[in-house]
XYZ file of N, CA, C and O in Angstrom:
336
model
N 39.401 19.877 11.649
C 39.803 21.237 11.340
C 40.097 21.969 12.649
O 39.352 21.846 13.612
N 41.173 22.712 12.639
C 41.591 23.442 13.828
C 40.752 24.707 14.006
O 40.246 25.271 13.040
N 40.644 25.159 15.251
C 39.918 26.389 15.561
C 40.906 27.401 16.135
O 41.626 27.107 17.093
N 40.930 28.582 15.522
C 41.766 29.676 16.004
C 40.831 30.766 16.506
O 39.915 31.190 15.798
N 41.053 31.201 17.737
C 40.237 32.242 18.338
C 41.087 33.482 18.552
O 42.190 33.397 19.106
N 40.583 34.614 18.075
C 41.241 35.901 18.268
C 40.417 36.705 19.261
O 39.274 37.061 18.980
N 40.985 36.947 20.429
C 40.348 37.811 21.422
C 40.832 39.228 21.153
O 42.043 39.483 21.121
N 39.873 40.135 20.940
C 40.221 41.503 20.555
C 39.177 42.473 21.094
O 38.262 42.082 21.813
N 39.340 43.730 20.725
C 38.336 44.757 21.036
C 38.364 45.785 19.920
O 39.331 45.849 19.152
N 37.330 46.570 19.839
C 37.253 47.601 18.812
C 38.299 48.682 19.040
O 38.815 48.846 20.144
N 38.624 49.386 17.982
C 39.588 50.491 18.038
C 40.947 50.037 18.571
O 41.574 50.718 19.373
N 41.395 48.875 18.128
C 42.658 48.306 18.589
C 43.531 48.004 17.371
O 43.303 47.002 16.686
N 44.510 48.866 17.079
C 45.359 48.646 15.902
C 46.108 47.304 15.931
O 46.238 46.659 14.887
N 46.581 46.884 17.086
C 47.275 45.591 17.163
C 46.319 44.439 16.852
O 46.719 43.439 16.250
N 45.064 44.587 17.250
C 44.058 43.551 16.960
C 43.813 43.459 15.463
O 43.690 42.351 14.918
N 43.740 44.598 14.790
C 43.540 44.599 13.339
C 44.725 43.944 12.630
O 44.551 43.184 11.680
N 45.934 44.216 13.100
C 47.120 43.596 12.509
C 47.117 42.088 12.746
O 47.456 41.307 11.855
N 46.726 41.680 13.945
C 46.658 40.245 14.256
C 45.634 39.557 13.362
O 45.886 38.464 12.842
N 44.494 40.185 13.170
C 43.457 39.606 12.305
C 43.971 39.476 10.875
O 43.742 38.452 10.214
N 44.691 40.477 10.393
C 45.251 40.421 9.034
C 46.238 39.258 8.907
O 46.243 38.548 7.893
N 47.062 39.049 9.928
C 48.007 37.928 9.921
C 47.256 36.610 9.852
O 47.592 35.726 9.058
N 46.208 36.476 10.655
C 45.443 35.230 10.681
C 44.715 34.987 9.364
O 44.679 33.864 8.863
N 44.150 36.036 8.783
C 43.470 35.881 7.494
C 44.460 35.471 6.407
O 44.137 34.651 5.537
N 45.669 35.995 6.469
C 46.706 35.605 5.517
C 47.081 34.128 5.709
O 47.247 33.391 4.741
N 47.193 33.708 6.962
C 47.563 32.320 7.247
C 46.459 31.333 6.879
O 46.734 30.158 6.635
N 45.214 31.812 6.808
C 44.106 30.937 6.397
C 44.295 30.441 4.972
O 43.741 29.411 4.593
N 45.077 31.150 4.177
C 45.357 30.730 2.806
C 46.314 29.542 2.779
O 46.358 28.800 1.810
N 47.077 29.375 3.858
C 48.075 28.316 3.929
C 47.639 27.126 4.786
O 48.058 26.001 4.539
N 46.857 27.395 5.823
C 46.476 26.360 6.781
C 44.955 26.239 6.835
O 44.237 27.216 6.639
N 44.496 25.053 7.148
C 43.072 24.765 7.220
C 42.594 24.959 8.660
O 42.795 24.081 9.500
N 42.003 26.122 8.951
C 41.452 26.382 10.282
C 40.264 27.322 10.180
O 40.087 28.026 9.197
N 39.458 27.299 11.223
C 38.308 28.192 11.352
C 38.724 29.317 12.284
O 39.285 29.070 13.358
N 38.438 30.548 11.889
C 38.774 31.711 12.702
C 37.529 32.242 13.397
O 36.513 32.501 12.750
N 37.624 32.374 14.699
C 36.549 32.973 15.498
C 37.126 34.216 16.157
O 38.181 34.153 16.794
N 36.438 35.340 15.997
C 36.874 36.579 16.646
C 35.921 36.883 17.794
O 34.707 36.892 17.614
N 36.487 37.118 18.978
C 35.689 37.381 20.170
C 36.032 38.775 20.690
O 37.200 39.069 20.974
N 35.022 39.618 20.810
C 35.195 40.965 21.355
C 35.145 40.866 22.878
O 34.098 40.567 23.452
N 36.274 41.110 23.525
C 36.331 40.940 24.979
C 35.454 41.940 25.722
O 35.104 41.714 26.871
N 35.091 43.040 25.066
C 34.254 44.046 25.721
C 32.816 43.571 25.929
O 32.051 44.217 26.631
N 32.471 42.423 25.355
C 31.137 41.855 25.532
C 31.038 41.015 26.804
O 29.973 40.515 27.138
N 32.168 40.859 27.504
C 32.197 40.014 28.691
C 33.131 40.615 29.740
O 34.305 40.851 29.452
N 32.605 40.837 30.941
C 33.450 41.351 32.027
C 34.583 40.379 32.345
O 35.706 40.789 32.619
N 34.283 39.081 32.298
C 35.286 38.066 32.604
C 36.433 38.115 31.588
O 37.608 38.075 31.967
N 36.093 38.197 30.299
C 37.128 38.257 29.272
C 37.915 39.569 29.338
O 39.132 39.576 29.135
N 37.226 40.664 29.639
C 37.913 41.950 29.775
C 38.906 41.897 30.923
O 40.040 42.376 30.808
N 38.505 41.287 32.020
C 39.405 41.159 33.169
C 40.591 40.247 32.838
O 41.728 40.531 33.201
N 40.324 39.157 32.129
C 41.367 38.180 31.824
C 42.352 38.701 30.778
O 43.560 38.519 30.899
N 41.847 39.346 29.706
C 42.693 39.691 28.568
C 42.865 41.190 28.323
O 43.557 41.569 27.378
N 42.266 42.026 29.148
C 42.254 43.461 28.899
C 43.599 44.086 28.580
O 43.706 44.920 27.689
N 44.641 43.693 29.278
C 45.969 44.271 29.053
C 46.813 43.466 28.079
O 47.912 43.888 27.721
N 46.296 42.326 27.633
C 47.080 41.424 26.790
C 46.686 41.469 25.315
O 47.431 40.967 24.485
N 45.535 42.027 24.986
C 45.006 41.883 23.632
C 45.929 42.465 22.580
O 46.671 43.395 22.869
N 45.890 41.911 21.405
C 45.125 40.745 21.004
C 45.715 39.460 21.577
O 46.914 39.385 21.836
N 44.850 38.474 21.760
C 45.276 37.156 22.231
C 44.788 36.129 21.216
O 43.632 36.176 20.793
N 45.673 35.219 20.828
C 45.332 34.179 19.867
C 45.404 32.825 20.561
O 46.417 32.502 21.189
N 44.322 32.069 20.468
C 44.281 30.686 20.961
C 44.151 29.768 19.757
O 43.392 30.065 18.830
N 44.874 28.670 19.784
C 44.740 27.632 18.770
C 44.244 26.385 19.485
O 44.921 25.868 20.367
N 43.036 25.987 19.145
C 42.373 24.867 19.814
C 42.393 25.019 21.336
O 42.704 24.078 22.066
N 42.089 26.230 21.808
C 41.977 26.484 23.237
C 43.288 26.744 23.952
O 43.296 27.048 25.135
N 44.396 26.657 23.246
C 45.714 26.867 23.851
C 46.264 28.227 23.417
O 46.298 28.543 22.224
N 46.689 29.031 24.384
C 47.220 30.348 24.054
C 48.486 30.216 23.213
O 49.431 29.544 23.584
N 48.468 30.890 22.051
C 49.597 30.814 21.136
C 50.353 32.135 21.046
O 51.543 32.138 20.748
N 49.668 33.254 21.296
C 50.321 34.560 21.196
C 49.446 35.621 21.848
O 48.236 35.457 21.954
N 50.100 36.712 22.255
C 49.353 37.874 22.730
C 50.197 39.116 22.493
O 51.409 39.032 22.297
N 49.515 40.274 22.503
C 50.225 41.525 22.237
C 50.532 41.632 20.754
O 49.636 41.626 19.931
N 51.794 41.703 20.405
C 52.189 41.745 19.003
C 52.165 40.328 18.452
O 52.923 39.471 18.903
N 51.286 40.074 17.494
C 51.119 38.737 16.923
C 52.009 38.625 15.693
O 51.828 39.341 14.710
N 52.963 37.727 15.763
C 53.963 37.535 14.726
C 53.542 36.381 13.803
O 53.257 35.283 14.274
N 53.533 36.629 12.505
C 53.117 35.608 11.529
C 53.970 34.346 11.647
O 53.452 33.232 11.597
N 55.260 34.506 11.813
C 56.165 33.363 11.899
C 55.822 32.479 13.108
O 55.750 31.258 12.988
N 55.593 33.102 14.262
C 55.266 32.341 15.475
C 53.936 31.602 15.334
O 53.828 30.432 15.704
N 52.928 32.290 14.808
C 51.618 31.655 14.635
C 51.727 30.519 13.620
O 51.152 29.444 13.809
N 52.479 30.739 12.566
C 52.680 29.702 11.559
C 53.314 28.458 12.185
O 52.909 27.331 11.888
N 54.283 28.653 13.057
C 54.913 27.510 13.744
C 53.907 26.760 14.601
O 53.886 25.526 14.611
N 53.062 27.485 15.326
C 52.030 26.843 16.153
C 51.052 26.068 15.267
O 50.684 24.938 15.592
N 50.642 26.679 14.169
C 49.699 26.005 13.270
C 50.326 24.776 12.628
O 49.665 23.747 12.477
N 51.582 24.855 12.279
C 52.269 23.704 11.677
C 52.270 22.542 12.656
O 52.057 21.398 12.275
N 52.508 22.833 13.934
C 52.508 21.778 14.951
C 51.109 21.162 15.100
O 50.967 19.958 15.288
N 50.083 22.014 15.035
C 48.710 21.540 15.244
C 48.081 20.962 13.969
O 47.362 19.976 14.036
N 48.329 21.605 12.833
C 47.629 21.251 11.596
C 48.475 20.421 10.639
O 47.934 19.879 9.678
N 49.759 20.415 10.836
C 50.635 19.778 9.856
C 51.153 20.809 8.884
O 51.066 22.010 9.112
N 51.666 20.348 7.763
C 52.270 21.258 6.787
C 51.215 22.107 6.104
O 50.036 21.718 6.023
N 51.607 23.270 5.585
C 50.642 24.137 4.883
C 50.049 23.442 3.677
O 50.630 22.506 3.135
N 48.892 23.933 3.240
C 48.181 23.369 2.080
C 48.975 23.598 0.818
O 49.579 24.566 0.594
């Protein structure tokens, strides 16, 4: 099973939209979603502070900023195969 990580922070409208896209895609693809609040880590805040939301699929950066369902779906198709 694939692992999708969403790096986000509170009070972030783009992060909420990205999470909604990922939750919608969970209906089509078999993956585990982990959400990480970058404000809990100085290192993550420094790395992703201006880029959030950031989506990693199995540790590989797949998207940042505006998360597009079509782009994420393409990445998941490559990693997971065809939708369920």
